[in-house]
mmCIF file of N, CA and C and ligand atoms in Angstrom:
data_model
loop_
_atom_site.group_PDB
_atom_site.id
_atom_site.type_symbol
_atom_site.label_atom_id
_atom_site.label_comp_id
_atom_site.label_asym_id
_atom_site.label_seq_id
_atom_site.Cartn_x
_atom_site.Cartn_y
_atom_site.Cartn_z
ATOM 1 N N UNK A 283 67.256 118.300 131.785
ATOM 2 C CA UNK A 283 68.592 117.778 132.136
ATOM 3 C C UNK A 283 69.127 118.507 133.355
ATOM 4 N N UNK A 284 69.789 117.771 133.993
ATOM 5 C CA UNK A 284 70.431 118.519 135.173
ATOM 6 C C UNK A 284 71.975 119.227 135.332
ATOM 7 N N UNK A 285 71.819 120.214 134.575
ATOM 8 C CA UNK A 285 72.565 121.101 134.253
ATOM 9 C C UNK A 285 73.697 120.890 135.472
ATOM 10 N N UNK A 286 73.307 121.259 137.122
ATOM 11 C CA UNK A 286 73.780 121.581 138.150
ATOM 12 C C UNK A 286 74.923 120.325 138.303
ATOM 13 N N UNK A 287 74.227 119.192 138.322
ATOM 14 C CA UNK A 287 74.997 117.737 138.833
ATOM 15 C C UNK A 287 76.339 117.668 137.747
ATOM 16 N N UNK A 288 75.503 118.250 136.170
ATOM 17 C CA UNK A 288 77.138 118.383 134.963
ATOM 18 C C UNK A 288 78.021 118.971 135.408
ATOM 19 N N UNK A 289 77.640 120.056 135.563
ATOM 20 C CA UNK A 289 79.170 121.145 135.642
ATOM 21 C C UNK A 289 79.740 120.926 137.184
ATOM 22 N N UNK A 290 78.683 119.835 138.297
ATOM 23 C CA UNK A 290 79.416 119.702 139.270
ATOM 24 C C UNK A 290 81.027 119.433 139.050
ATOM 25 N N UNK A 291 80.772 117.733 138.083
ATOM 26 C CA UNK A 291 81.338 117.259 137.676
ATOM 27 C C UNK A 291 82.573 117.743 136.682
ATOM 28 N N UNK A 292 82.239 118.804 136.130
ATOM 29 C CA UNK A 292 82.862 119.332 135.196
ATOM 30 C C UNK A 292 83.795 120.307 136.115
ATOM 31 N N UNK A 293 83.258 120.897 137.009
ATOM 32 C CA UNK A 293 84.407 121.991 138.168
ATOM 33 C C UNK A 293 84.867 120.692 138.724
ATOM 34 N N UNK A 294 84.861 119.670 139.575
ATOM 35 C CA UNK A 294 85.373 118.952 139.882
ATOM 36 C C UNK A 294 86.839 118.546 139.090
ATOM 37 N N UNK A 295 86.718 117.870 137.814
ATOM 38 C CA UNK A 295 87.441 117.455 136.753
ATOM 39 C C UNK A 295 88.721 118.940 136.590
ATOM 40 N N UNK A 296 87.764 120.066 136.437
ATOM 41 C CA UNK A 296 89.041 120.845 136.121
ATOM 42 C C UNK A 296 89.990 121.511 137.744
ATOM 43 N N UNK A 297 89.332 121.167 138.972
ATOM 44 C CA UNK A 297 89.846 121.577 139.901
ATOM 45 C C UNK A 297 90.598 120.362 140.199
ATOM 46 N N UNK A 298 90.784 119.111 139.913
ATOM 47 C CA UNK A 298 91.864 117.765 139.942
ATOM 48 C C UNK A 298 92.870 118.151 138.924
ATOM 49 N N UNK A 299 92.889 118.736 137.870
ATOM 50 C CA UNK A 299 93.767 118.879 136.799
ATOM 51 C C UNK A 299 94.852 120.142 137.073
ATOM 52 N N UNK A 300 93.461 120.925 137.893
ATOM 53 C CA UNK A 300 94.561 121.858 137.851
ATOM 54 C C UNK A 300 95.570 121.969 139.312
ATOM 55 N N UNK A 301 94.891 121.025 139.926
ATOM 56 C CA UNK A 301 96.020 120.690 141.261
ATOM 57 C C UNK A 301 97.082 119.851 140.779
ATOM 58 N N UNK A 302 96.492 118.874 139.757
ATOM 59 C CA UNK A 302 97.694 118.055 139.296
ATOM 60 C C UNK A 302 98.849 119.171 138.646
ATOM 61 N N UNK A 303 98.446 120.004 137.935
ATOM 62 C CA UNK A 303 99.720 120.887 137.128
ATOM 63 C C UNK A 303 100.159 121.906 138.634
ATOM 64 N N UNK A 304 99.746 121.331 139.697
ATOM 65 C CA UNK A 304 100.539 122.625 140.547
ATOM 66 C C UNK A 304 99.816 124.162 140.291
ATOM 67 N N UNK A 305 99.066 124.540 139.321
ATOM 68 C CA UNK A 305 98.301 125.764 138.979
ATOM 69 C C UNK A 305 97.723 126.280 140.234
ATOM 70 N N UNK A 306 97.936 127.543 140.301
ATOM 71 C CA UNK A 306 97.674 128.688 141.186
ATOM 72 C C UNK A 306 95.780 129.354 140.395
ATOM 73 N N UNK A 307 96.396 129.661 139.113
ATOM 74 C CA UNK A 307 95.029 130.112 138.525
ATOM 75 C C UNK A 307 94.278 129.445 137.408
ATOM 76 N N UNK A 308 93.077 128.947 137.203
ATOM 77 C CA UNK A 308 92.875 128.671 136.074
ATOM 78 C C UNK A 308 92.392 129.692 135.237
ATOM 79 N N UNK A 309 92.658 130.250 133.987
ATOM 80 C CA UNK A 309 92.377 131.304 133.027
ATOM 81 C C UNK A 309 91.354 130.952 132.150
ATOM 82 N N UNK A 310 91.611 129.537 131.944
ATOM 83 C CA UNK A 310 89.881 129.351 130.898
ATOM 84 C C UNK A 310 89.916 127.752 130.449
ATOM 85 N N UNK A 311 88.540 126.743 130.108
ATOM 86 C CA UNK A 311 88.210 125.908 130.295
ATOM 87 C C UNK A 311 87.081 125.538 128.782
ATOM 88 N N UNK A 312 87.716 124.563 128.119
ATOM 89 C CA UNK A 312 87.425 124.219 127.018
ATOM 90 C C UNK A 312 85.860 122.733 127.779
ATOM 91 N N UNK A 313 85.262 122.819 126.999
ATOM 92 C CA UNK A 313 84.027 121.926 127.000
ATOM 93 C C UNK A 313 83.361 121.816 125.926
ATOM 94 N N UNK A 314 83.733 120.056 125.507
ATOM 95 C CA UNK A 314 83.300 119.295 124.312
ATOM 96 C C UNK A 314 81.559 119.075 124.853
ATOM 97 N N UNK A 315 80.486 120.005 124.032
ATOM 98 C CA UNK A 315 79.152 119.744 124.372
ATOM 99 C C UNK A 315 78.459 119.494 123.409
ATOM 100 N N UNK A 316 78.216 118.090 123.130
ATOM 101 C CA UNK A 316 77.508 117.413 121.989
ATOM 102 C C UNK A 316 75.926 118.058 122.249
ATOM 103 N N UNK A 317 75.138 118.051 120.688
ATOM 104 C CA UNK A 317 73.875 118.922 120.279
ATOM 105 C C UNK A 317 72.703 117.966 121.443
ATOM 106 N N UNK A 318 72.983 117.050 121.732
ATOM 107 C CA UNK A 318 72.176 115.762 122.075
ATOM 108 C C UNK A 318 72.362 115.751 124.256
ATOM 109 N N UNK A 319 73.581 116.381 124.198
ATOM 110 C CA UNK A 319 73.670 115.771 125.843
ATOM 111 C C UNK A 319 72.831 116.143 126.507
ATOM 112 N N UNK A 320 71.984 117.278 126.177
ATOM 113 C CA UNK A 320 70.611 117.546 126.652
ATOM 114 C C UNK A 320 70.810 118.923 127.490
ATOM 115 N N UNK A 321 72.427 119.570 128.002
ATOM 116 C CA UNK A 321 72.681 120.624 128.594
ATOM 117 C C UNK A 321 72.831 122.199 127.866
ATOM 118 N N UNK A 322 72.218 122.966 128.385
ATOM 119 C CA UNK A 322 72.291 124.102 127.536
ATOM 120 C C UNK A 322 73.708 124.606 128.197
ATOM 121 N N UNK A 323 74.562 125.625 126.915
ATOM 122 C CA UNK A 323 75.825 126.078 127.697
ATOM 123 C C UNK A 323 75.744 127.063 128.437
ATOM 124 N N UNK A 324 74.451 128.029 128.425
ATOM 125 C CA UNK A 324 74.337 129.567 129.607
ATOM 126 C C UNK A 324 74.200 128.516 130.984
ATOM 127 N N UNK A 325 73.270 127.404 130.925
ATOM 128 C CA UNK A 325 72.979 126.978 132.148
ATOM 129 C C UNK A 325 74.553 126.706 132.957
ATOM 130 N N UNK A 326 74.887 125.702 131.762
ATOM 131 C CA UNK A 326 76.841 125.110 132.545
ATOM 132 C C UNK A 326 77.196 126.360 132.867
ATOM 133 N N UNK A 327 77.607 127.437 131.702
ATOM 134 C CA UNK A 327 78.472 128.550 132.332
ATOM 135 C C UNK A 327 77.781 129.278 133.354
ATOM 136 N N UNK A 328 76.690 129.590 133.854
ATOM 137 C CA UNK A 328 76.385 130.115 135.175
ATOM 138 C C UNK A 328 76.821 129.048 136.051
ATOM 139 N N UNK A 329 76.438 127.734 136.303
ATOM 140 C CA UNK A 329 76.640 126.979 137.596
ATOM 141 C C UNK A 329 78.160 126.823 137.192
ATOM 142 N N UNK A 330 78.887 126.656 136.513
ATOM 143 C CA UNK A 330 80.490 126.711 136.599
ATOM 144 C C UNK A 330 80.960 128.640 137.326
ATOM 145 N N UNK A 331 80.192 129.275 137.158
ATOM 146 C CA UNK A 331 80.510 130.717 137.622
ATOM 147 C C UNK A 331 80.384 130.539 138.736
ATOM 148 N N UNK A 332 79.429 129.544 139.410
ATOM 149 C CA UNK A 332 78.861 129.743 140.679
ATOM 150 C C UNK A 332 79.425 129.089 141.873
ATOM 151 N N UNK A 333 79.850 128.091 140.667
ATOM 152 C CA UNK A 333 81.117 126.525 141.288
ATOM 153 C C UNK A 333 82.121 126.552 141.716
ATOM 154 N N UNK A 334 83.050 127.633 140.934
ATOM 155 C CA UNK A 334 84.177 127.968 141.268
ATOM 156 C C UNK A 334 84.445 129.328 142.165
ATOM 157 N N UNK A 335 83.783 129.647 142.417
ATOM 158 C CA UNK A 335 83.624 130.950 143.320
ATOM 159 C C UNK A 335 84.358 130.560 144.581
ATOM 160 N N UNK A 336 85.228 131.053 144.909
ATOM 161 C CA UNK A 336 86.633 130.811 145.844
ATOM 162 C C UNK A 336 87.256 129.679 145.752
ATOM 163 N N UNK A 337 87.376 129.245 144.264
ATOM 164 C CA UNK A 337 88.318 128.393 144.195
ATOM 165 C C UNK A 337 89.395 128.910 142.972
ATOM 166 N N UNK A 338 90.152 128.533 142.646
ATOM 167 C CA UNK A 338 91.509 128.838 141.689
ATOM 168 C C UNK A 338 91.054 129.115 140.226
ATOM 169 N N UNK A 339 89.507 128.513 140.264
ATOM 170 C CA UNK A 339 89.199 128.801 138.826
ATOM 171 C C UNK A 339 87.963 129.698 138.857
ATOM 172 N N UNK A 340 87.981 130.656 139.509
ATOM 173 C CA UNK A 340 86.993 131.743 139.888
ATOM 174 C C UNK A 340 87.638 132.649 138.717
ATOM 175 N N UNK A 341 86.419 132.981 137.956
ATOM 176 C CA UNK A 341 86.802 133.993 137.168
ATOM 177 C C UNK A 341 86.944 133.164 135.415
ATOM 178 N N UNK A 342 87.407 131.721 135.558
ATOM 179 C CA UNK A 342 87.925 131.325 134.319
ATOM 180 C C UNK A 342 87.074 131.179 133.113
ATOM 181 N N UNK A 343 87.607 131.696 131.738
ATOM 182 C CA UNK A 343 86.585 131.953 130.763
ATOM 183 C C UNK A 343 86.191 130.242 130.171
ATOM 184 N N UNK A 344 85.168 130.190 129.960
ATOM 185 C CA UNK A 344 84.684 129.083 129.325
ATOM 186 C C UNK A 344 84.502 128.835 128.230
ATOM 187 N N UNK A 345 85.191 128.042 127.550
ATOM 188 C CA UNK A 345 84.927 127.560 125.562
ATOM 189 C C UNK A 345 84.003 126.618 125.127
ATOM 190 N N UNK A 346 83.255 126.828 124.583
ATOM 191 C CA UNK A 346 82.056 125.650 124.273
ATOM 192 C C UNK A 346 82.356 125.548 122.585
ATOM 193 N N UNK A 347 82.626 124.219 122.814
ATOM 194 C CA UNK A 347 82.729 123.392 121.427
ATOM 195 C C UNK A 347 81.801 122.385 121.417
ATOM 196 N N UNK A 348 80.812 122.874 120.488
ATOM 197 C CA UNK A 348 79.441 122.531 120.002
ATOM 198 C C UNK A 348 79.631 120.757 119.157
ATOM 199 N N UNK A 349 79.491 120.264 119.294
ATOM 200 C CA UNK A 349 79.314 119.042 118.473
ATOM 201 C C UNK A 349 78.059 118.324 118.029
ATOM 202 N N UNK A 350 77.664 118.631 117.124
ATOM 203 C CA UNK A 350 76.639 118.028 116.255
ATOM 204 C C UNK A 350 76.329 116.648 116.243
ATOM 205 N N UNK A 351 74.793 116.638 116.305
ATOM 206 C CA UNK A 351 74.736 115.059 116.058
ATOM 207 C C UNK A 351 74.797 114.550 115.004
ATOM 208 N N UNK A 352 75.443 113.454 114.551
ATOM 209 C CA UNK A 352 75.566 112.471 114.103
ATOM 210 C C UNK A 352 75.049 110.885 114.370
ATOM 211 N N UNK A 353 75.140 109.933 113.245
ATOM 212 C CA UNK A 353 74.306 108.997 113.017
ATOM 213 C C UNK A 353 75.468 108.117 112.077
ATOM 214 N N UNK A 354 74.994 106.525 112.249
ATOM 215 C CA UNK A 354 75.848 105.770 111.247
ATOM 216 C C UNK A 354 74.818 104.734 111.086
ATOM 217 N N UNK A 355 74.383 104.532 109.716
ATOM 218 C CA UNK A 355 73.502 103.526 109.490
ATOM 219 C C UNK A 355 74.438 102.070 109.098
ATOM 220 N N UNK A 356 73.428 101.145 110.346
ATOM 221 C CA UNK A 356 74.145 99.962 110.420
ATOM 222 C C UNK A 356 73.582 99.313 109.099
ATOM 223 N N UNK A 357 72.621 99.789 108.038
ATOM 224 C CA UNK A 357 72.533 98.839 106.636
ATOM 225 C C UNK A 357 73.383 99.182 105.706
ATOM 226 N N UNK A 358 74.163 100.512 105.636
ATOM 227 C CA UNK A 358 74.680 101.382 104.162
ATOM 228 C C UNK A 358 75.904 101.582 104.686
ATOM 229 N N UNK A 359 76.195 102.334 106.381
ATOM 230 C CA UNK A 359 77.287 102.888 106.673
ATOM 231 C C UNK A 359 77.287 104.091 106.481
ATOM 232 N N UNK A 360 76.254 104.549 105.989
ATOM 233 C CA UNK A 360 76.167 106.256 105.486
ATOM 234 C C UNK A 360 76.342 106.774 106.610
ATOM 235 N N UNK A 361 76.643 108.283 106.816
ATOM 236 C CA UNK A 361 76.833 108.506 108.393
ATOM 237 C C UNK A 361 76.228 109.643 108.045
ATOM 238 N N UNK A 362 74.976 110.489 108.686
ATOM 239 C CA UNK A 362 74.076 111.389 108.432
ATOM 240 C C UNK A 362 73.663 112.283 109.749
ATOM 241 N N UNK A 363 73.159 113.203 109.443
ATOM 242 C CA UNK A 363 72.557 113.804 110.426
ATOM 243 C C UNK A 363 71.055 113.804 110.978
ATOM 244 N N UNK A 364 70.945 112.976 112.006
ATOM 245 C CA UNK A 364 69.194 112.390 112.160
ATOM 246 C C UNK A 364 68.474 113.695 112.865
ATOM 247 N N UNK A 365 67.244 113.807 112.074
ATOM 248 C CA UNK A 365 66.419 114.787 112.483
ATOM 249 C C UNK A 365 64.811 114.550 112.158
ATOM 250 N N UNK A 366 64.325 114.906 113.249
ATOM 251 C CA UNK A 366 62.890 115.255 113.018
ATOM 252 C C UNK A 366 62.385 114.349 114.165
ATOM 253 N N UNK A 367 61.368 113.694 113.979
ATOM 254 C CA UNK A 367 60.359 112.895 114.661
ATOM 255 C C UNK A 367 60.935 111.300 114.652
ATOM 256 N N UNK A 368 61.207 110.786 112.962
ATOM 257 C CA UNK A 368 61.557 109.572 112.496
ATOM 258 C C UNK A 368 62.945 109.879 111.939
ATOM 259 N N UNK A 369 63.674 108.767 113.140
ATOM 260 C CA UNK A 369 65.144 109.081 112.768
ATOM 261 C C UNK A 369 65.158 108.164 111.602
ATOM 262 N N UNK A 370 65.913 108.731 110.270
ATOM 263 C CA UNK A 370 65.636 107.088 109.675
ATOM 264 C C UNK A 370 67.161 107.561 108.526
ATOM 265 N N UNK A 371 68.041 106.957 107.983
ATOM 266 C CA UNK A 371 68.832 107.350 107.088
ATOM 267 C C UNK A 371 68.555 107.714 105.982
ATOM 268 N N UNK A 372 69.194 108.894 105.599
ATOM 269 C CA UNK A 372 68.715 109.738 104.408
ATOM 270 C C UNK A 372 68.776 109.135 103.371
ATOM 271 N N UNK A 373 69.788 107.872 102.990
ATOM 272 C CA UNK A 373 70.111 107.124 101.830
ATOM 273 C C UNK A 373 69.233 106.299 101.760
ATOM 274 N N UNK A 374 69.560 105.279 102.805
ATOM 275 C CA UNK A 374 68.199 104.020 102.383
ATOM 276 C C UNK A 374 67.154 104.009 103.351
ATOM 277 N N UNK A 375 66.772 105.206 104.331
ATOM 278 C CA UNK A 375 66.129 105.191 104.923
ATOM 279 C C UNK A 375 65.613 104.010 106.040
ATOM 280 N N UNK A 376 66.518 103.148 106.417
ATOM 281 C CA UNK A 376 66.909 102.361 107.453
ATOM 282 C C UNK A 376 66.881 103.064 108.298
ATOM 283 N N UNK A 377 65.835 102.117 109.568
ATOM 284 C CA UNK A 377 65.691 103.058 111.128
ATOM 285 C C UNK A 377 67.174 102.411 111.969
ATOM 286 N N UNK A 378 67.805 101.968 111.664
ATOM 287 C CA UNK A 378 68.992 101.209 112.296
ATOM 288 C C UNK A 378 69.997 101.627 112.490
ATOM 289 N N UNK A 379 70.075 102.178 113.364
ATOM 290 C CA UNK A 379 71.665 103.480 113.498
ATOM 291 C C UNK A 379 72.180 103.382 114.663
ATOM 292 N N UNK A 380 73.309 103.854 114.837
ATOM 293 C CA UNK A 380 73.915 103.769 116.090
ATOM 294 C C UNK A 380 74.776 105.321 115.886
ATOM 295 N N UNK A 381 74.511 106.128 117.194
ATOM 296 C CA UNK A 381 74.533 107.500 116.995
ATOM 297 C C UNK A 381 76.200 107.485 117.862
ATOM 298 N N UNK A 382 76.852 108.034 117.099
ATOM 299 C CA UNK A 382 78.412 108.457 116.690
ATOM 300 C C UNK A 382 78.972 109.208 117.635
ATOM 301 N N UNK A 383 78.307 110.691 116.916
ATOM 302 C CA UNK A 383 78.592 111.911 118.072
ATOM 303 C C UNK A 383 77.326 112.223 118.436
ATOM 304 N N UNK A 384 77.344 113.822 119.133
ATOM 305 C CA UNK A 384 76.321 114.441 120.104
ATOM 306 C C UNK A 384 76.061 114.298 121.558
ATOM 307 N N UNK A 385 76.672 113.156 121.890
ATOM 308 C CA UNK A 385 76.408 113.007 123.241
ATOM 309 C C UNK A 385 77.247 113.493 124.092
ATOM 310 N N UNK A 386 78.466 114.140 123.435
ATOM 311 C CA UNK A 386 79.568 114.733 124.436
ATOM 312 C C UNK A 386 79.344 116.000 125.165
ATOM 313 N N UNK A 387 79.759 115.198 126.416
ATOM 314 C CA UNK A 387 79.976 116.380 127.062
ATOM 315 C C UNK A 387 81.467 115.984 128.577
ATOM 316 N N UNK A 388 82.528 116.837 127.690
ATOM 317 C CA UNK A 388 83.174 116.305 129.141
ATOM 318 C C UNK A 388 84.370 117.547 128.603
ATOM 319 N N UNK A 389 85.631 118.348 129.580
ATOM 320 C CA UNK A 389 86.385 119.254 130.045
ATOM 321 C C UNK A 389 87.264 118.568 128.371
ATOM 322 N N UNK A 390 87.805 119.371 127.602
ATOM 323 C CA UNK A 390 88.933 119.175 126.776
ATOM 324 C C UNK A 390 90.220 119.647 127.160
ATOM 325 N N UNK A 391 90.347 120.707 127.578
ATOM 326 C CA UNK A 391 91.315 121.072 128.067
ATOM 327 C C UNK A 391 91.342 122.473 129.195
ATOM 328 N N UNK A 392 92.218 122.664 129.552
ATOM 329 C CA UNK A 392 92.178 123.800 130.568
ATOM 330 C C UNK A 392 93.339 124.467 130.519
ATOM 331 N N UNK A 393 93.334 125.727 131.152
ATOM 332 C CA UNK A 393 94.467 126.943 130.687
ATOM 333 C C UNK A 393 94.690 127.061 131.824
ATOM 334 N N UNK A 394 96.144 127.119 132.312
ATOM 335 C CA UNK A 394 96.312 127.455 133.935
ATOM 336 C C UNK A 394 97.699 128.825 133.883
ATOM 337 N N UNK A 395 97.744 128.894 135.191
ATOM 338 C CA UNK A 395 98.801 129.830 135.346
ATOM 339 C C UNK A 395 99.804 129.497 136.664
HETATM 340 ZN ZN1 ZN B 109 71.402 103.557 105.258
#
């Protein structure tokens, strides 16, 4: 996964927000990162260290809120956690799912000064 092009996006997002609040400093930066989006968080938090380097959010601590994957089987509705090789639902074992969470990854909130 391309770690670099995420957190482009992700310093981008929090350097618009924090011009919108008028903020001088940003102090720290929440990130919803589903088990699935494929980004590890040392990778984001180095290229966000590297991103913001003379900008307002140089220095700002980073929160990683982990989100698990999830699953919803379109035969039962059971909503499970798919793992292994064969995703299949734990109840009736239906391959038919449509996956819920895990895929997040985007800025929740930000701390300014
Ligand atoms: Zn099922």
């Amino acid at each position: 996964m391309h770690e670099m092009t995420i957190t482009r996006s992700l310093v981008d997002i929090t350097l618009e927000e924090a011009g919108k609040a008028n903020a001088t400093k940003v102090t720290s930066v929440s990130i919803v990162l589903g088990e699935m989006s494929g980004a590890v968080d040392q990778s984001v938090e180095f290229y966000f260290e590297l991103m913001t380097r003379d900008t307002i959010a140089e220095g700002a601590k980073i929160n990683f809120r982990k989100v698990p994957n999830r699953a919803k089987c379109r035969k039962c509705g059971n909503i499970f956690k798919p793992g292994g090789i064969f995703w299949e639902c734990d109840k009736c074992h239906s391959m038919e799912m449509e996956i819920i969470s895990g895929r997040e990854l985007y800025v929740e909130s930000i701390e300014v000064d």
